[in-house]
Short mmCIF file of C-alpha atoms in Angstrom, two decimals:
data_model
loop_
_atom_site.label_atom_id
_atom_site.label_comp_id
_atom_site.label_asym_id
_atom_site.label_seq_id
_atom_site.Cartn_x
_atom_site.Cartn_y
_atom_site.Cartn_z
CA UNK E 1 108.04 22.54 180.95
CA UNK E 2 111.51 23.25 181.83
CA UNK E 3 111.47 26.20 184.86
CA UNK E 4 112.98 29.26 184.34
CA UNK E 5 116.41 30.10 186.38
CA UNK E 6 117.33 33.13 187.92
CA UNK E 7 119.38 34.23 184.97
CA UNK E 8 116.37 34.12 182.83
CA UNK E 9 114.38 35.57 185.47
CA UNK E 10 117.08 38.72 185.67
CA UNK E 11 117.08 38.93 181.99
CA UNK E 12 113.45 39.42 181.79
CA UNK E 13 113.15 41.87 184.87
CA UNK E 14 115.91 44.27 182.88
CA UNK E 15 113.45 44.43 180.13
CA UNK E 16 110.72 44.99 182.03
CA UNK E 17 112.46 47.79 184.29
CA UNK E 18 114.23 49.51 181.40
CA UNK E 19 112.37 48.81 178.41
CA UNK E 20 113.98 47.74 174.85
CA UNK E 21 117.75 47.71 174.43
CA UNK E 22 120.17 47.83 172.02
CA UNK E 23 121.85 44.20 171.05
CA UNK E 24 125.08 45.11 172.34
CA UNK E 25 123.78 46.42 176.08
CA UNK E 26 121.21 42.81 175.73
CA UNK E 27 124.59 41.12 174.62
CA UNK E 28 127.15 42.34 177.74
CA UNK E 29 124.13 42.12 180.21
CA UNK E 30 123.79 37.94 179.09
CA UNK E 31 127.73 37.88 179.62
CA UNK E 32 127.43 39.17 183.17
CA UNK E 33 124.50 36.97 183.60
CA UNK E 34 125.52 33.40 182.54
CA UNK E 35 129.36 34.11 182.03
CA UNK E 36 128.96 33.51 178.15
CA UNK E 37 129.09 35.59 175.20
CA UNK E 38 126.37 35.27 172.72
CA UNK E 39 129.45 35.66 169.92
CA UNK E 40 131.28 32.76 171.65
CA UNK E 41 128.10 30.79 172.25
CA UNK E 42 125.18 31.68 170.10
CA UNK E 43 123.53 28.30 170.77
CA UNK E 44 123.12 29.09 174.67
CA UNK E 45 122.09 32.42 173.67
CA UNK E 46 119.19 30.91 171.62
CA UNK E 47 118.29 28.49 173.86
CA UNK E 48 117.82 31.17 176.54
CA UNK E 49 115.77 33.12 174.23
CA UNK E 50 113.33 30.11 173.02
CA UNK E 51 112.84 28.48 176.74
CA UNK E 52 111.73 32.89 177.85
CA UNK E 53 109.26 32.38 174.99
CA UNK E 54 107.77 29.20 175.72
CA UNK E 55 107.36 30.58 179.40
CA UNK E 56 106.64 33.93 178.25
CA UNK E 57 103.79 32.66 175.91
CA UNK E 58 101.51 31.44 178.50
CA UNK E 59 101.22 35.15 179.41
CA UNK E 60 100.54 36.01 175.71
CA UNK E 61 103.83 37.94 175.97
CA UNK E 62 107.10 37.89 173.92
CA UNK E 63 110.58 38.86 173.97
CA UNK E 64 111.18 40.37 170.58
CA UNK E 65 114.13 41.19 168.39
CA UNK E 66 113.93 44.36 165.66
CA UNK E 67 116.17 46.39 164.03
CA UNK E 68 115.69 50.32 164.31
CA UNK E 69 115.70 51.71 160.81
CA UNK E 70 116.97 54.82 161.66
CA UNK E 71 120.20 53.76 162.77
CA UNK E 72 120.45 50.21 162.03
CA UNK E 73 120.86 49.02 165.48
CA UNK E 74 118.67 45.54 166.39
CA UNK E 75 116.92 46.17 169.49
CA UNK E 76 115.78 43.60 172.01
CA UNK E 77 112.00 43.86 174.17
CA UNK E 78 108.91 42.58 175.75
CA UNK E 79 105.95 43.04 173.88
CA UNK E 80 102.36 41.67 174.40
CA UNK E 81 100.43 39.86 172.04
CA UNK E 82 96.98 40.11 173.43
CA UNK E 83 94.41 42.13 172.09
CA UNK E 84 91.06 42.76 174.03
CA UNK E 85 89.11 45.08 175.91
CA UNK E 86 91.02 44.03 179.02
CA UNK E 87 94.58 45.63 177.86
CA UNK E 88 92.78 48.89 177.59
CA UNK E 89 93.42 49.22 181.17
CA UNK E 90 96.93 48.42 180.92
CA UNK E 91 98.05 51.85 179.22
CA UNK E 92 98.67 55.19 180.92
CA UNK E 93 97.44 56.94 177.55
CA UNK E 94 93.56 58.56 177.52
CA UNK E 95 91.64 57.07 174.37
CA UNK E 96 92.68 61.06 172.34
CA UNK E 97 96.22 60.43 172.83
CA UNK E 98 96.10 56.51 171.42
CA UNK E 99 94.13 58.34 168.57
CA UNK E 100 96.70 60.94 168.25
CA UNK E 101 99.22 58.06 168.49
CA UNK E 102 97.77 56.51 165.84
CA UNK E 103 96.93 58.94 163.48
CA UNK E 104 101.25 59.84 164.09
CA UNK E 105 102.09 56.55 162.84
CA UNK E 106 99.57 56.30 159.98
CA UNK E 107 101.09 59.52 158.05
CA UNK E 108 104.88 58.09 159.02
CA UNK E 109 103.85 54.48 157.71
CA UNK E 110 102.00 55.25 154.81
CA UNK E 111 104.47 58.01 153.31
CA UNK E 112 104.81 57.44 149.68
CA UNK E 113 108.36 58.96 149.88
CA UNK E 114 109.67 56.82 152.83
CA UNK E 115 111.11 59.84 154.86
CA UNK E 116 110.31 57.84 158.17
CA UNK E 117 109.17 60.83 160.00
CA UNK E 118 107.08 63.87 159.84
CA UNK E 119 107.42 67.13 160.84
CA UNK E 120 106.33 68.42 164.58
CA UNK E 121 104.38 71.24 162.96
CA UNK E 122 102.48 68.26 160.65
CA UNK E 123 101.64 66.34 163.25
CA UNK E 124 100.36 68.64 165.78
CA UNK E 125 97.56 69.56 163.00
CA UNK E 126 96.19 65.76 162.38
CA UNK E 127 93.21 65.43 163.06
CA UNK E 128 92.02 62.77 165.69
CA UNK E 129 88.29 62.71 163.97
CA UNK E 130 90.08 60.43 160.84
CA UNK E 131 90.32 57.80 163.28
CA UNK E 132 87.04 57.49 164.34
CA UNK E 133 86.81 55.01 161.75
CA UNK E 134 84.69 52.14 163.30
CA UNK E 135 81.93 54.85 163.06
CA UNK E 136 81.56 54.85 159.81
CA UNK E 137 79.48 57.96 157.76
CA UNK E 138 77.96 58.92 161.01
CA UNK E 139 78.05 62.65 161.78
CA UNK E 140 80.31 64.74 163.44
CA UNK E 141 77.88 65.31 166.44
CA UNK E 142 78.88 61.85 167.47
CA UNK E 143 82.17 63.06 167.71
CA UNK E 144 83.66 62.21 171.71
CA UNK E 145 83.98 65.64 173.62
CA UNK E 146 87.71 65.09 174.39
CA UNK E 147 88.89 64.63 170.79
CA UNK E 148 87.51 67.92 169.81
CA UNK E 149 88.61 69.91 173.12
CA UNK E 150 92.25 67.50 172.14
CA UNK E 151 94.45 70.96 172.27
CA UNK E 152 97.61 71.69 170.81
CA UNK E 153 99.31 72.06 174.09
CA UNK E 154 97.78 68.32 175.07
CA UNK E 155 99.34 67.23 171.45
CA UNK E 156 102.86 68.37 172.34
CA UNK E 157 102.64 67.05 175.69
CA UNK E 158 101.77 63.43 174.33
CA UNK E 159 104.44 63.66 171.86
CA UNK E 160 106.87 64.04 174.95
CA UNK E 161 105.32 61.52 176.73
CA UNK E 162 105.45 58.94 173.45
CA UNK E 163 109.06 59.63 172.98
CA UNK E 164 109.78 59.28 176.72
CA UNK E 165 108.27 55.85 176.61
CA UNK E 166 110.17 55.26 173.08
CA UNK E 167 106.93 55.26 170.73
CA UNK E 168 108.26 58.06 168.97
CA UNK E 169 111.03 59.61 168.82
CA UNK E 170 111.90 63.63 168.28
CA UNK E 171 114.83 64.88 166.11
CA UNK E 172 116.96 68.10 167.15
CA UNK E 173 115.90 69.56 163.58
CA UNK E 174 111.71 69.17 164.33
CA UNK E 175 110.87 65.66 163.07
CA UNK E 176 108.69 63.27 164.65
CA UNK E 177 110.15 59.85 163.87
CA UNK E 178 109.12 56.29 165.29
CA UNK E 179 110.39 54.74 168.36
CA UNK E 180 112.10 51.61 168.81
CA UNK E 181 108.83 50.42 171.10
CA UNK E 182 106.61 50.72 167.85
CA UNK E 183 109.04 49.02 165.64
CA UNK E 184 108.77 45.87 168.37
CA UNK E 185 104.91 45.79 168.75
CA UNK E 186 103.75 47.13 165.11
CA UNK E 187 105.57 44.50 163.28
CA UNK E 188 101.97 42.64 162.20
CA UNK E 189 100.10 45.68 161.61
CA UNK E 190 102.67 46.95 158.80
CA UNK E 191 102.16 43.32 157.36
CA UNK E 192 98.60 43.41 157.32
CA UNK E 193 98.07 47.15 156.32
CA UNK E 194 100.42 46.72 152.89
CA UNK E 195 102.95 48.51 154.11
CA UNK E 196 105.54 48.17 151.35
CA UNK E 197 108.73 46.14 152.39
CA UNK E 198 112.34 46.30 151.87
CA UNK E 199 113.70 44.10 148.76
CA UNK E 200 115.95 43.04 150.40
CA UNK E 201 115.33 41.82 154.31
CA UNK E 202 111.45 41.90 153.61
CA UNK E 203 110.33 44.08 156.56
CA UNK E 204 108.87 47.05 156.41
CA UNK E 205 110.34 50.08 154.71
CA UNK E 206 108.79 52.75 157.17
CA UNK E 207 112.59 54.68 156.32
CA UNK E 208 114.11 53.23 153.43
CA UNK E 209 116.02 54.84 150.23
CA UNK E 210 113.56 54.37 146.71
CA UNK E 211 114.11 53.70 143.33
CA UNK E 212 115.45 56.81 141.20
CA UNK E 213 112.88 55.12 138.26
CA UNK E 214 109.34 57.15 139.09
CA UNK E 215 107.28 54.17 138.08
CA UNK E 216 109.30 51.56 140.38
CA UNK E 217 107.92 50.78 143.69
CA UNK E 218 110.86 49.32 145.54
CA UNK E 219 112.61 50.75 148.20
CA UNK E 220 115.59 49.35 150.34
CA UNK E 221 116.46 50.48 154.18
CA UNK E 222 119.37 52.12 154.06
CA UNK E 223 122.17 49.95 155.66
CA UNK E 224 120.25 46.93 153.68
CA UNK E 225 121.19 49.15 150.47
CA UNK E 226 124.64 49.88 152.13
CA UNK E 227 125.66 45.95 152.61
CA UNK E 228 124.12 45.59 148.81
CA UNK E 229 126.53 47.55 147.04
CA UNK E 230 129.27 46.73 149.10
CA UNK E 231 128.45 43.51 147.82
CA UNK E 232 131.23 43.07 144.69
CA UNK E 233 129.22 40.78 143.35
CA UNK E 234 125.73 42.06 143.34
CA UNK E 235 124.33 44.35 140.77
CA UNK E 236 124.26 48.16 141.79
CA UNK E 237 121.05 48.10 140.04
CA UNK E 238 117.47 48.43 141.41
CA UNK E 239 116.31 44.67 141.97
CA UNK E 240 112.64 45.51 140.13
CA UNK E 241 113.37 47.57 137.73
CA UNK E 242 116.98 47.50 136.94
CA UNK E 243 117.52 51.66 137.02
CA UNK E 244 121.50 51.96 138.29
CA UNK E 245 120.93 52.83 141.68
CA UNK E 246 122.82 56.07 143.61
CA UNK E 247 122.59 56.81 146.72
CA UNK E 248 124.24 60.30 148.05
CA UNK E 249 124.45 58.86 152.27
CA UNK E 250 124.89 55.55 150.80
CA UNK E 251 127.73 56.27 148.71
CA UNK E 252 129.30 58.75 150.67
CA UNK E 253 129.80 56.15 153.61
CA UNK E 254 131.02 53.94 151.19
CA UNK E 255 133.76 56.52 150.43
CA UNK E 256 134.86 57.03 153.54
CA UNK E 257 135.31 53.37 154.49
CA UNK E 258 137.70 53.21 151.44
CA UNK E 259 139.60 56.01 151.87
CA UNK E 260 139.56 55.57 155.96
CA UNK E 261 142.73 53.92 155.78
CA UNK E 262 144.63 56.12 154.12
CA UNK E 263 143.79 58.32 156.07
CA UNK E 264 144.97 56.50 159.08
CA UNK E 265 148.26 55.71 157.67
CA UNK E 266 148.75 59.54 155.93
CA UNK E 267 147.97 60.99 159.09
CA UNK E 268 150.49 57.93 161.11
CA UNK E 269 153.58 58.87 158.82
CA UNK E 270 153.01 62.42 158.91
CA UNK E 271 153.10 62.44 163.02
CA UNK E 272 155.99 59.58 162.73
CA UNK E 273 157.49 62.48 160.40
CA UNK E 274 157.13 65.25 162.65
CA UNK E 275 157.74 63.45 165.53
CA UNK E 276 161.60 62.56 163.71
CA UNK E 277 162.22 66.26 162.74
CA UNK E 278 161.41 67.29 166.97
CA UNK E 279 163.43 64.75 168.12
CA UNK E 280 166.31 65.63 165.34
CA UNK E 281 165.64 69.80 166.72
CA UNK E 282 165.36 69.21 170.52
CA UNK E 283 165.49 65.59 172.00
CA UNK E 284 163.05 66.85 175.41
CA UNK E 285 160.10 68.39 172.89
CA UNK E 286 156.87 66.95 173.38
CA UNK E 287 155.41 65.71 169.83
CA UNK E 288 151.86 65.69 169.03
CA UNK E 289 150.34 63.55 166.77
CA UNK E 290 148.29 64.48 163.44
CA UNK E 291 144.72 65.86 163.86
CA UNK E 292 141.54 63.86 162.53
CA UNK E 293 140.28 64.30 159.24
CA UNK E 294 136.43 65.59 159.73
CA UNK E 295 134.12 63.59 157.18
CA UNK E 296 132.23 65.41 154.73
CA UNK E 297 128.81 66.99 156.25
CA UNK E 298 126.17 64.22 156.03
CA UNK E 299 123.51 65.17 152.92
CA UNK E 300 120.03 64.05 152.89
CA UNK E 301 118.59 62.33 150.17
CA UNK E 302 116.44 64.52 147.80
CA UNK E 303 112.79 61.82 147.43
CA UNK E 304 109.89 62.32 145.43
CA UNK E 305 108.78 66.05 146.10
CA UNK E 306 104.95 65.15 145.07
CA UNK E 307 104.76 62.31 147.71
CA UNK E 308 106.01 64.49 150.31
CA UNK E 309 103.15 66.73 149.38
CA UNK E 310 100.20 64.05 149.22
CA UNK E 311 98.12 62.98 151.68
CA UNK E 312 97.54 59.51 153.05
CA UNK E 313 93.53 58.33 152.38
CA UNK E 314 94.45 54.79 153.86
CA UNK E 315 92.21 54.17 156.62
CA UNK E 316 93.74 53.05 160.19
CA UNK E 317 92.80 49.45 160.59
CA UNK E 318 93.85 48.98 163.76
CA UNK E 319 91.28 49.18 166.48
CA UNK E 320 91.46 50.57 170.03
CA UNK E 321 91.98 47.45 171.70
CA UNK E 322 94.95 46.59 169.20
CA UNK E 323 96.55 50.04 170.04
CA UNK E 324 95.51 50.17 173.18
CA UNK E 325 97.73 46.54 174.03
CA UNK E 326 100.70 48.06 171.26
CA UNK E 327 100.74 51.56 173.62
CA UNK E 328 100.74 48.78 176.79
CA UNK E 329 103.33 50.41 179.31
CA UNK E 330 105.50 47.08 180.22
#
């Protein structure tokens, strides 16, 4: 086997030292590296990616791509494919908080609605005894000491320390949302545990827009529904069912790339105009050009309000050691 340069070595160290990036940071950190851009040379850029693997899988680690379906952003990081009792000692989190952890991502993953997130207020009151699941119907005085003395305080203060590590991630208006880290490392678990995919790119749909028909099951991640019907020659229908699909964020983005430039060139010839009648008044005036339109507010999409309401009965399949390697500090 080929050995690894310095430049992969340095590529693999960022990773490690600062944890998943975005494409475009991964992107300009390879330029600076090798001196090519992945646009300009996508071949290198794979090659450099496949011979990290092959060294990388000795290890039982991986550098992984994913794409962040909050935003839409693809992500690059480590992640390790191991899972035995030795990773357990690998992670900074107690056995509660991988509990609490999991019992987060259970009530985000298996949302009928596809919100992608849960309130703080819901998830500081789930209960860490539904994932005693390898115990089966044995009773509660088996129960571990530490899940039931598990606190509210000691909830909040994992949820901080998930998000820091980018497990989870908190929203300004009190949502608890997944993080980028859990996208990278969960990717066979939401395979395995039926989590229902996008039509359209096939992965998960943890935060996806759904079918106005009730009694369709598909749902599409937003910027996969966005590319769709800008699409002039696909159907803006629902690919199962055939229901004419609307979107409110969808559309309204849509909107404003259309009508972005006029703006540009109504707001151009109105400074170009303004700028004439100064210099016509007063040829030392100072003109200033036209002010930015504001887009419209952003509106969130109105979902099912009886699957926001239900309750997930799916058990977690996942055991400790599985979490335990996912929740692996690299």
């Amino acid at each position: 086997m080929r050995e690894l340069s310095w430049r992969h070595h340095t590529l693999i160290q960022a990773l490690l030292a600062r944890g998943p990036l975005r494409e475009d940071q991964f992107h300009l950190m390879f330029t600076r590296i090798t001196g090519k851009s992945p646009d300009n040379d996508q071949q290198l850029f794979n090659n450099y990616l496949l011979a990290i693997n092959k060294a990388l899988s000795f290890a039982q680690f991986e550098l992984r791509g994913c794409r962040n379906q909050y935003d839409g952003r693809v992500y690059y990081g480590l992640v390790n494919n191991v899972s035995d009792e030795q990773s357990k000692l690998g992670t900074k989190y107690s056995v509660p908080q991988i509990a609490f952890y999991k019992a987060i991502v259970e009530a985000i993953a298996q949302d009928p609605s596809a919100q992608g997130g849960i309130s703080n207020i819901a998830a500081l009151h789930l209960q860490l005894e539904n994932q005693l699941g390898d115990m089966g119907s044995q009773s509660s005085q088996v129960i571990p000491p530490a899940f039931k003395n598990f606190s509210i305080s000691l909830k909040e203060k994992t949820i901080a320390e998930l998000a820091q590590d980018q497990w989870l991630n908190c929203t300004p208006d009190g949502f608890v949302n997944l993080g980028v880290r859990s996208f990278l490392d969960l990717r066979s678990w939401f395979r395995t545990n039926d989590i229902p995919s996008c039509e359209v790119c096939n992965e998960a749909g943890v935060k996806a827009e759904l079918c106005d028909n009730e009694g369709c099951t598909v749902r599409v991640h937003q910027y996969c529904l966005k590319k769709m019907l800008s699409n002039k020659k696909s159907k803006r229908a629902c690919p199962g069912c055939g229901t004419k699909w609307r979107s409110t964020v969808t559309n309204m983005e849509s909107k404003e790339e259309e009508d972005e430039p006029d703006r540009r060139t109504q707001g151009q010839s109105s400074s170009q105009r303004r700028k004439k009648s100064r210099l016509n008044i007063d040829m030392d005036s100072d003109s200033n050009g036209a002010s930015a339109s504001q887009p419209p507010p952003e509106t969130r999409r109105v979902t099912r309000s009886s699957a926001r309401q239900s309750n997930c009965a799916v058990p977690w399949c996942l055991d400790y050691a599985k979490i335990c390697n996912s929740l692996h500090k690299i």
